[in-house]
Amino acid sequence: MSSCKHHPLLQASSNQTSHTRPGINSIMALRTLNAKNAAALDKDLMSVGAYSLDQLMELAGLSVSQAVYRVHPPSKGRKILVACGPGNNGGDGLVAARHLFHYGYQPTVYFPKKTGNELYERLTTQLKHLDIPFTEDFQDTLQTSHHVVDAIFGFSFSGEVRDPFKEVISAMENTTVPVLSVDAPSSWSIEDGPPASGPGAKFMPATLISLTAPKPLVKHFTGTHFVGGRFLPPSVAEKYNLDLPDYKGIDQVVEASVSK
């Protein structure tokens, strides 16, 4: 999940290729998201599909946690800093933090713009019951972290980055700690990629997980790319002329090459 109004879904495009990475099945590059169709598909999922927002968020956060495990198993370091924004992208991060705890990691959550939304209150309460710490100092916590989950801005982001996230994005942009971004590197335009200047202009996370489908920004991304969100009904995929990712076994994520 990355928007309060839209949950990302597949949209047809062209140029499918494949690539192989050691230990990973070769797969086709998936088609990118179109915002207009995403809105229509979102309505279908929440109405005809009978999904609730918290169900979609739970599935997204589970996918994020599996992507972290793929690129950064606990043997590489257990301290994971999860940066959460105020929207659904941040909710995905809260869910991911819970799953990461149960995988044996030691997550710390940066969630500076908490809302009074009942769903987010439940998610934060769940983390507190696990004694997962919350930090108000992102940069200080970053110094002792082994990996970062960027769940600040996602599909619905537009405009300029505002405080307190300017310094956070600049810190992720300049750190040597690997970063995994959820649905979009924070500050990037969904259509056009990184901003021309300011925070995020040179931000290139090590890993990107696209929720259900890659967004057009993937043409600017050069790191490891996953797709996650294994829930799209075949009937919906057929209605919108979409491809379903080739998930293996019980995996909730699949590595995908990026169409250029």
PDB file of C-alpha atoms in Angstrom:
ATOM      1  CA  MET A   1       0.000   0.000   0.000  1.00  0.00           C
ATOM      2  CA  SER A   2       1.296   3.433  -0.789  1.00  0.00           C
ATOM      3  CA  SER A   3      -1.642   5.796  -1.181  1.00  0.00           C
ATOM      4  CA  CYS A   4      -4.680   6.508   0.950  1.00  0.00           C
ATOM      5  CA  LYS A   5      -6.779   6.481  -2.205  1.00  0.00           C
ATOM      6  CA  HIS A   6      -5.017   4.064  -4.540  1.00  0.00           C
ATOM      7  CA  HIS A   7      -3.486   0.659  -4.122  1.00  0.00           C
ATOM      8  CA  PRO A   8      -0.952   0.007  -6.906  1.00  0.00           C
ATOM      9  CA  LEU A   9      -1.908  -2.549  -9.562  1.00  0.00           C
ATOM     10  CA  LEU A  10      -0.582  -3.689 -12.884  1.00  0.00           C
ATOM     11  CA  GLN A  11      -0.977  -1.673 -16.067  1.00  0.00           C
ATOM     12  CA  ALA A  12       0.016  -2.797 -19.519  1.00  0.00           C
ATOM     13  CA  SER A  13       3.175  -1.471 -21.118  1.00  0.00           C
ATOM     14  CA  SER A  14       5.804  -2.927 -23.451  1.00  0.00           C
ATOM     15  CA  ASN A  15       9.421  -4.088 -23.585  1.00  0.00           C
ATOM     16  CA  GLN A  16       9.596  -7.252 -21.532  1.00  0.00           C
ATOM     17  CA  THR A  17      13.020  -8.763 -20.855  1.00  0.00           C
ATOM     18  CA  SER A  18      14.517 -11.246 -18.420  1.00  0.00           C
ATOM     19  CA  HIS A  19      17.644 -11.467 -16.301  1.00  0.00           C
ATOM     20  CA  THR A  20      19.217 -13.980 -13.988  1.00  0.00           C
ATOM     21  CA  ARG A  21      20.787 -13.463 -10.583  1.00  0.00           C
ATOM     22  CA  PRO A  22      22.532 -16.249  -8.630  1.00  0.00           C
ATOM     23  CA  GLY A  23      19.962 -18.083  -6.513  1.00  0.00           C
ATOM     24  CA  ILE A  24      17.048 -16.256  -8.109  1.00  0.00           C
ATOM     25  CA  ASN A  25      14.778 -17.629 -10.823  1.00  0.00           C
ATOM     26  CA  SER A  26      14.951 -15.750 -14.111  1.00  0.00           C
ATOM     27  CA  ILE A  27      11.722 -13.797 -14.624  1.00  0.00           C
ATOM     28  CA  MET A  28      10.178 -11.408 -17.078  1.00  0.00           C
ATOM     29  CA  ALA A  29      10.296  -7.676 -16.555  1.00  0.00           C
ATOM     30  CA  LEU A  30       6.818  -6.647 -15.468  1.00  0.00           C
ATOM     31  CA  ARG A  31       4.616  -3.939 -16.879  1.00  0.00           C
ATOM     32  CA  THR A  32       4.377  -0.587 -15.175  1.00  0.00           C
ATOM     33  CA  LEU A  33       1.573   1.117 -13.288  1.00  0.00           C
ATOM     34  CA  ASN A  34      -0.689   3.700 -14.842  1.00  0.00           C
ATOM     35  CA  ALA A  35      -2.257   5.989 -12.225  1.00  0.00           C
ATOM     36  CA  LYS A  36      -5.645   6.208 -13.935  1.00  0.00           C
ATOM     37  CA  ASN A  37      -6.060   2.439 -14.136  1.00  0.00           C
ATOM     38  CA  ALA A  38      -4.735   2.055 -10.598  1.00  0.00           C
ATOM     39  CA  ALA A  39      -7.625   4.178  -9.335  1.00  0.00           C
ATOM     40  CA  ALA A  40     -10.173   2.023 -11.162  1.00  0.00           C
ATOM     41  CA  LEU A  41      -8.541  -1.196  -9.968  1.00  0.00           C
ATOM     42  CA  ASP A  42      -8.441   0.115  -6.430  1.00  0.00           C
ATOM     43  CA  LYS A  43     -12.211   0.544  -6.516  1.00  0.00           C
ATOM     44  CA  ASP A  44     -12.615  -2.995  -7.816  1.00  0.00           C
ATOM     45  CA  LEU A  45     -10.451  -4.464  -5.054  1.00  0.00           C
ATOM     46  CA  MET A  46     -12.269  -2.585  -2.307  1.00  0.00           C
ATOM     47  CA  SER A  47     -15.738  -3.276  -3.710  1.00  0.00           C
ATOM     48  CA  VAL A  48     -16.033  -6.362  -5.898  1.00  0.00           C
ATOM     49  CA  GLY A  49     -12.883  -7.884  -4.414  1.00  0.00           C
ATOM     50  CA  ALA A  50     -14.113  -7.201  -0.846  1.00  0.00           C
ATOM     51  CA  TYR A  51     -10.640  -6.296   0.441  1.00  0.00           C
ATOM     52  CA  SER A  52     -10.286  -3.906   3.353  1.00  0.00           C
ATOM     53  CA  LEU A  53      -7.526  -1.315   3.661  1.00  0.00           C
ATOM     54  CA  ASP A  54      -5.848  -3.087   6.550  1.00  0.00           C
ATOM     55  CA  GLN A  55      -5.813  -6.372   4.603  1.00  0.00           C
ATOM     56  CA  LEU A  56      -4.024  -4.734   1.685  1.00  0.00           C
ATOM     57  CA  MET A  57      -1.603  -3.008   4.046  1.00  0.00           C
ATOM     58  CA  GLU A  58      -0.840  -6.279   5.824  1.00  0.00           C
ATOM     59  CA  LEU A  59      -0.076  -8.006   2.524  1.00  0.00           C
ATOM     60  CA  ALA A  60       2.126  -5.124   1.405  1.00  0.00           C
ATOM     61  CA  GLY A  61       4.066  -4.998   4.675  1.00  0.00           C
ATOM     62  CA  LEU A  62       4.600  -8.754   4.581  1.00  0.00           C
ATOM     63  CA  SER A  63       6.060  -8.395   1.090  1.00  0.00           C
ATOM     64  CA  VAL A  64       8.379  -5.623   2.269  1.00  0.00           C
ATOM     65  CA  SER A  65       9.657  -7.773   5.127  1.00  0.00           C
ATOM     66  CA  GLN A  66      10.388 -10.669   2.765  1.00  0.00           C
ATOM     67  CA  ALA A  67      12.309  -8.375   0.414  1.00  0.00           C
ATOM     68  CA  VAL A  68      14.451  -7.202   3.340  1.00  0.00           C
ATOM     69  CA  TYR A  69      15.143 -10.826   4.263  1.00  0.00           C
ATOM     70  CA  ARG A  70      16.167 -11.596   0.673  1.00  0.00           C
ATOM     71  CA  VAL A  71      18.774  -8.829   0.397  1.00  0.00           C
ATOM     72  CA  HIS A  72      19.789  -8.507   4.045  1.00  0.00           C
ATOM     73  CA  PRO A  73      19.400 -11.719   6.060  1.00  0.00           C
ATOM     74  CA  PRO A  74      19.911 -11.421   9.827  1.00  0.00           C
ATOM     75  CA  SER A  75      23.476 -12.702   9.446  1.00  0.00           C
ATOM     76  CA  LYS A  76      24.353  -9.360   7.815  1.00  0.00           C
ATOM     77  CA  GLY A  77      23.141  -7.398  10.858  1.00  0.00           C
ATOM     78  CA  ARG A  78      19.901  -7.317  12.761  1.00  0.00           C
ATOM     79  CA  LYS A  79      19.411  -3.605  13.397  1.00  0.00           C
ATOM     80  CA  ILE A  80      16.844  -2.317  10.893  1.00  0.00           C
ATOM     81  CA  LEU A  81      15.745   1.325  10.896  1.00  0.00           C
ATOM     82  CA  VAL A  82      12.227   1.645   9.456  1.00  0.00           C
ATOM     83  CA  ALA A  83      11.332   5.193   8.380  1.00  0.00           C
ATOM     84  CA  CYS A  84       7.560   5.649   8.109  1.00  0.00           C
ATOM     85  CA  GLY A  85       5.635   8.491   6.528  1.00  0.00           C
ATOM     86  CA  PRO A  86       2.092   9.602   7.434  1.00  0.00           C
ATOM     87  CA  GLY A  87       0.284   7.769   4.609  1.00  0.00           C
ATOM     88  CA  ASN A  88      -0.279   4.181   3.562  1.00  0.00           C
ATOM     89  CA  ASN A  89       3.387   3.798   2.663  1.00  0.00           C
ATOM     90  CA  GLY A  90       4.183   4.417   6.319  1.00  0.00           C
ATOM     91  CA  GLY A  91       1.554   1.881   7.337  1.00  0.00           C
ATOM     92  CA  ASP A  92       3.307  -0.684   5.167  1.00  0.00           C
ATOM     93  CA  GLY A  93       6.496   0.125   7.061  1.00  0.00           C
ATOM     94  CA  LEU A  94       4.813  -0.398  10.443  1.00  0.00           C
ATOM     95  CA  VAL A  95       3.542  -3.795   9.330  1.00  0.00           C
ATOM     96  CA  ALA A  96       6.974  -4.702   7.950  1.00  0.00           C
ATOM     97  CA  ALA A  97       8.636  -3.789  11.267  1.00  0.00           C
ATOM     98  CA  ARG A  98       6.397  -6.258  13.091  1.00  0.00           C
ATOM     99  CA  HIS A  99       7.231  -9.079  10.698  1.00  0.00           C
ATOM    100  CA  LEU A 100      10.938  -8.253  10.840  1.00  0.00           C
ATOM    101  CA  PHE A 101      10.859  -8.573  14.619  1.00  0.00           C
ATOM    102  CA  HIS A 102       9.408 -12.060  14.309  1.00  0.00           C
ATOM    103  CA  TYR A 103      12.138 -12.969  11.787  1.00  0.00           C
ATOM    104  CA  GLY A 104      14.739 -12.210  14.456  1.00  0.00           C
ATOM    105  CA  TYR A 105      15.693  -8.645  13.525  1.00  0.00           C
ATOM    106  CA  GLN A 106      15.867  -5.706  15.928  1.00  0.00           C
ATOM    107  CA  PRO A 107      13.788  -3.010  14.197  1.00  0.00           C
ATOM    108  CA  THR A 108      13.614   0.602  15.320  1.00  0.00           C
ATOM    109  CA  VAL A 109      10.820   2.785  13.925  1.00  0.00           C
ATOM    110  CA  TYR A 110      11.047   6.433  12.924  1.00  0.00           C
ATOM    111  CA  PHE A 111       7.455   7.702  12.665  1.00  0.00           C
ATOM    112  CA  PRO A 112       7.492  11.472  13.268  1.00  0.00           C
ATOM    113  CA  LYS A 113       4.067  12.413  11.901  1.00  0.00           C
ATOM    114  CA  LYS A 114       1.746  10.078  13.737  1.00  0.00           C
ATOM    115  CA  THR A 115      -1.942  10.340  12.956  1.00  0.00           C
ATOM    116  CA  GLY A 116      -5.018   9.708  15.059  1.00  0.00           C
ATOM    117  CA  ASN A 117      -6.230   7.157  12.519  1.00  0.00           C
ATOM    118  CA  GLU A 118      -7.495   4.071  14.300  1.00  0.00           C
ATOM    119  CA  LEU A 119      -5.655   1.690  11.968  1.00  0.00           C
ATOM    120  CA  TYR A 120      -2.290   3.357  12.585  1.00  0.00           C
ATOM    121  CA  GLU A 121      -2.920   3.438  16.311  1.00  0.00           C
ATOM    122  CA  ARG A 122      -3.462  -0.317  16.264  1.00  0.00           C
ATOM    123  CA  LEU A 123      -0.306  -0.875  14.216  1.00  0.00           C
ATOM    124  CA  THR A 124       1.824   1.205  16.596  1.00  0.00           C
ATOM    125  CA  THR A 125       0.269  -0.506  19.628  1.00  0.00           C
ATOM    126  CA  GLN A 126       1.210  -3.881  18.161  1.00  0.00           C
ATOM    127  CA  LEU A 127       4.822  -2.739  17.870  1.00  0.00           C
ATOM    128  CA  LYS A 128       4.890  -1.361  21.409  1.00  0.00           C
ATOM    129  CA  HIS A 129       3.632  -4.693  22.750  1.00  0.00           C
ATOM    130  CA  LEU A 130       6.720  -6.248  21.164  1.00  0.00           C
ATOM    131  CA  ASP A 131       8.921  -3.593  22.820  1.00  0.00           C
ATOM    132  CA  ILE A 132      10.004  -2.320  19.408  1.00  0.00           C
ATOM    133  CA  PRO A 133      11.548   1.102  20.046  1.00  0.00           C
ATOM    134  CA  PHE A 134      10.482   4.333  18.345  1.00  0.00           C
ATOM    135  CA  THR A 135      13.101   6.988  17.723  1.00  0.00           C
ATOM    136  CA  GLU A 136      12.766  10.721  17.155  1.00  0.00           C
ATOM    137  CA  ASP A 137      16.366  11.082  15.925  1.00  0.00           C
ATOM    138  CA  PHE A 138      16.708   9.420  12.539  1.00  0.00           C
ATOM    139  CA  GLN A 139      20.291  10.431  11.871  1.00  0.00           C
ATOM    140  CA  ASP A 140      21.584   9.305  15.260  1.00  0.00           C
ATOM    141  CA  THR A 141      19.841   5.922  14.955  1.00  0.00           C
ATOM    142  CA  LEU A 142      21.126   5.556  11.399  1.00  0.00           C
ATOM    143  CA  GLN A 143      24.698   5.505  12.710  1.00  0.00           C
ATOM    144  CA  THR A 144      24.129   2.165  14.474  1.00  0.00           C
ATOM    145  CA  SER A 145      21.780   0.573  11.919  1.00  0.00           C
ATOM    146  CA  HIS A 146      22.642  -2.189   9.467  1.00  0.00           C
ATOM    147  CA  HIS A 147      19.828  -1.561   6.993  1.00  0.00           C
ATOM    148  CA  VAL A 148      17.121   1.045   6.358  1.00  0.00           C
ATOM    149  CA  VAL A 149      13.557   0.621   5.121  1.00  0.00           C
ATOM    150  CA  ASP A 150      12.355   3.784   3.366  1.00  0.00           C
ATOM    151  CA  ALA A 151       8.574   3.755   3.799  1.00  0.00           C
ATOM    152  CA  ILE A 152       8.117   7.538   3.837  1.00  0.00           C
ATOM    153  CA  PHE A 153       6.547   8.501   0.511  1.00  0.00           C
ATOM    154  CA  GLY A 154       5.113   6.205  -2.109  1.00  0.00           C
ATOM    155  CA  PHE A 155       2.650   6.172  -4.948  1.00  0.00           C
ATOM    156  CA  SER A 156       0.708   9.286  -3.982  1.00  0.00           C
ATOM    157  CA  PHE A 157       3.685  11.601  -3.435  1.00  0.00           C
ATOM    158  CA  SER A 158       3.883  14.840  -5.391  1.00  0.00           C
ATOM    159  CA  GLY A 159       5.334  18.286  -4.872  1.00  0.00           C
ATOM    160  CA  GLU A 160       8.223  19.248  -2.622  1.00  0.00           C
ATOM    161  CA  VAL A 161       9.588  17.357   0.357  1.00  0.00           C
ATOM    162  CA  ARG A 162       8.729  19.075   3.632  1.00  0.00           C
ATOM    163  CA  ASP A 163      10.160  18.884   7.125  1.00  0.00           C
ATOM    164  CA  PRO A 164      10.927  16.712   8.960  1.00  0.00           C
ATOM    165  CA  PHE A 165      11.631  14.508   5.950  1.00  0.00           C
ATOM    166  CA  LYS A 166      14.089  16.776   4.087  1.00  0.00           C
ATOM    167  CA  GLU A 167      16.961  15.872   6.421  1.00  0.00           C
ATOM    168  CA  VAL A 168      15.897  12.220   6.532  1.00  0.00           C
ATOM    169  CA  ILE A 169      15.958  11.854   2.749  1.00  0.00           C
ATOM    170  CA  SER A 170      19.290  13.674   2.560  1.00  0.00           C
ATOM    171  CA  ALA A 171      20.673  11.288   5.182  1.00  0.00           C
ATOM    172  CA  MET A 172      19.492   8.236   3.195  1.00  0.00           C
ATOM    173  CA  GLU A 173      20.923   9.801   0.050  1.00  0.00           C
ATOM    174  CA  ASN A 174      24.391  10.102   1.589  1.00  0.00           C
ATOM    175  CA  THR A 175      24.651   7.105   3.904  1.00  0.00           C
ATOM    176  CA  THR A 176      26.667   3.973   3.204  1.00  0.00           C
ATOM    177  CA  VAL A 177      24.004   1.925   5.027  1.00  0.00           C
ATOM    178  CA  PRO A 178      21.940   0.041   2.408  1.00  0.00           C
ATOM    179  CA  VAL A 179      18.394   1.309   1.894  1.00  0.00           C
ATOM    180  CA  LEU A 180      15.316  -0.540   0.655  1.00  0.00           C
ATOM    181  CA  SER A 181      12.568   1.761  -0.638  1.00  0.00           C
ATOM    182  CA  VAL A 182       8.892   0.818  -0.628  1.00  0.00           C
ATOM    183  CA  ASP A 183       7.114   1.380  -3.952  1.00  0.00           C
ATOM    184  CA  ALA A 184       9.202   4.466  -4.734  1.00  0.00           C
ATOM    185  CA  PRO A 185      12.398   6.039  -3.450  1.00  0.00           C
ATOM    186  CA  SER A 186      11.075   8.855  -1.265  1.00  0.00           C
ATOM    187  CA  SER A 187      11.075  12.226  -3.073  1.00  0.00           C
ATOM    188  CA  TRP A 188      10.892  10.589  -6.526  1.00  0.00           C
ATOM    189  CA  SER A 189       8.088  11.366  -8.958  1.00  0.00           C
ATOM    190  CA  ILE A 190       6.121   8.229  -9.812  1.00  0.00           C
ATOM    191  CA  GLU A 191       6.247   9.145 -13.484  1.00  0.00           C
ATOM    192  CA  ASP A 192       9.592  10.935 -13.849  1.00  0.00           C
ATOM    193  CA  GLY A 193      11.911   9.561 -11.178  1.00  0.00           C
ATOM    194  CA  PRO A 194      14.288  11.630  -9.031  1.00  0.00           C
ATOM    195  CA  PRO A 195      13.823  15.392  -8.659  1.00  0.00           C
ATOM    196  CA  ALA A 196      16.124  17.675 -10.619  1.00  0.00           C
ATOM    197  CA  SER A 197      17.461  19.251  -7.432  1.00  0.00           C
ATOM    198  CA  GLY A 198      17.064  19.258  -3.670  1.00  0.00           C
ATOM    199  CA  PRO A 199      16.607  16.296  -1.327  1.00  0.00           C
ATOM    200  CA  GLY A 200      16.517  13.039  -3.254  1.00  0.00           C
ATOM    201  CA  ALA A 201      18.058  14.328  -6.484  1.00  0.00           C
ATOM    202  CA  LYS A 202      20.900  11.796  -6.109  1.00  0.00           C
ATOM    203  CA  PHE A 203      19.034   9.248  -3.994  1.00  0.00           C
ATOM    204  CA  MET A 204      19.502   5.726  -5.363  1.00  0.00           C
ATOM    205  CA  PRO A 205      18.557   3.054  -2.815  1.00  0.00           C
ATOM    206  CA  ALA A 206      20.180  -0.354  -3.070  1.00  0.00           C
ATOM    207  CA  THR A 207      16.791  -2.049  -3.349  1.00  0.00           C
ATOM    208  CA  LEU A 208      13.285  -1.136  -4.488  1.00  0.00           C
ATOM    209  CA  ILE A 209      10.159  -3.186  -3.887  1.00  0.00           C
ATOM    210  CA  SER A 210       7.254  -2.253  -6.143  1.00  0.00           C
ATOM    211  CA  LEU A 211       3.891  -3.124  -4.658  1.00  0.00           C
ATOM    212  CA  THR A 212       1.978  -5.307  -7.119  1.00  0.00           C
ATOM    213  CA  ALA A 213       3.513  -3.585 -10.154  1.00  0.00           C
ATOM    214  CA  PRO A 214       6.507  -1.417 -11.019  1.00  0.00           C
ATOM    215  CA  LYS A 215       5.842   2.261 -11.512  1.00  0.00           C
ATOM    216  CA  PRO A 216       7.162   4.265 -14.505  1.00  0.00           C
ATOM    217  CA  LEU A 217       9.998   5.579 -12.312  1.00  0.00           C
ATOM    218  CA  VAL A 218      11.707   2.160 -12.522  1.00  0.00           C
ATOM    219  CA  LYS A 219      13.360   3.214 -15.768  1.00  0.00           C
ATOM    220  CA  HIS A 220      15.586   5.461 -13.619  1.00  0.00           C
ATOM    221  CA  PHE A 221      16.344   2.799 -11.007  1.00  0.00           C
ATOM    222  CA  THR A 222      19.602   0.827 -11.143  1.00  0.00           C
ATOM    223  CA  GLY A 223      19.510  -1.373  -8.012  1.00  0.00           C
ATOM    224  CA  THR A 224      17.885  -4.688  -7.083  1.00  0.00           C
ATOM    225  CA  HIS A 225      14.178  -4.636  -7.864  1.00  0.00           C
ATOM    226  CA  PHE A 226      11.395  -6.773  -6.400  1.00  0.00           C
ATOM    227  CA  VAL A 227       7.653  -6.884  -6.965  1.00  0.00           C
ATOM    228  CA  GLY A 228       5.451  -7.857  -4.029  1.00  0.00           C
ATOM    229  CA  GLY A 229       1.771  -8.168  -3.238  1.00  0.00           C
ATOM    230  CA  ARG A 230       0.522 -11.621  -4.061  1.00  0.00           C
ATOM    231  CA  PHE A 231      -3.223 -11.117  -3.983  1.00  0.00           C
ATOM    232  CA  LEU A 232      -4.463  -9.829  -7.334  1.00  0.00           C
ATOM    233  CA  PRO A 233      -7.367 -12.062  -8.481  1.00  0.00           C
ATOM    234  CA  PRO A 234      -6.891 -13.515 -11.987  1.00  0.00           C
ATOM    235  CA  SER A 235     -10.294 -12.128 -12.960  1.00  0.00           C
ATOM    236  CA  VAL A 236      -9.141  -8.601 -12.158  1.00  0.00           C
ATOM    237  CA  ALA A 237      -5.872  -9.152 -14.002  1.00  0.00           C
ATOM    238  CA  GLU A 238      -7.807 -10.372 -17.024  1.00  0.00           C
ATOM    239  CA  LYS A 239     -10.233  -7.441 -16.888  1.00  0.00           C
ATOM    240  CA  TYR A 240      -7.362  -4.979 -17.089  1.00  0.00           C
ATOM    241  CA  ASN A 241      -5.237  -7.083 -19.457  1.00  0.00           C
ATOM    242  CA  LEU A 242      -2.479  -7.542 -16.891  1.00  0.00           C
ATOM    243  CA  ASP A 243       0.315 -10.006 -16.262  1.00  0.00           C
ATOM    244  CA  LEU A 244       0.640 -11.733 -12.886  1.00  0.00           C
ATOM    245  CA  PRO A 245       4.176 -12.055 -11.452  1.00  0.00           C
ATOM    246  CA  ASP A 246       5.612 -15.566 -11.422  1.00  0.00           C
ATOM    247  CA  TYR A 247       5.737 -16.043  -7.653  1.00  0.00           C
ATOM    248  CA  LYS A 248       7.447 -19.232  -6.505  1.00  0.00           C
ATOM    249  CA  GLY A 249       6.233 -21.530  -3.736  1.00  0.00           C
ATOM    250  CA  ILE A 250       5.009 -19.481  -0.774  1.00  0.00           C
ATOM    251  CA  ASP A 251       7.047 -16.372  -1.675  1.00  0.00           C
ATOM    252  CA  GLN A 252       5.326 -12.998  -1.460  1.00  0.00           C
ATOM    253  CA  VAL A 253       8.011 -11.280  -3.557  1.00  0.00           C
ATOM    254  CA  VAL A 254       9.685 -11.937  -6.898  1.00  0.00           C
ATOM    255  CA  GLU A 255      12.796 -10.294  -8.287  1.00  0.00           C
ATOM    256  CA  ALA A 256      12.113  -8.487 -11.534  1.00  0.00           C
ATOM    257  CA  SER A 257      14.337  -6.887 -14.091  1.00  0.00           C
ATOM    258  CA  VAL A 258      13.508  -3.302 -14.946  1.00  0.00           C
ATOM    259  CA  SER A 259      12.176  -2.483 -18.414  1.00  0.00           C
ATOM    260  CA  LYS A 260      14.033   0.443 -19.957  1.00  0.00           C
TER     261      LYS A 260
END
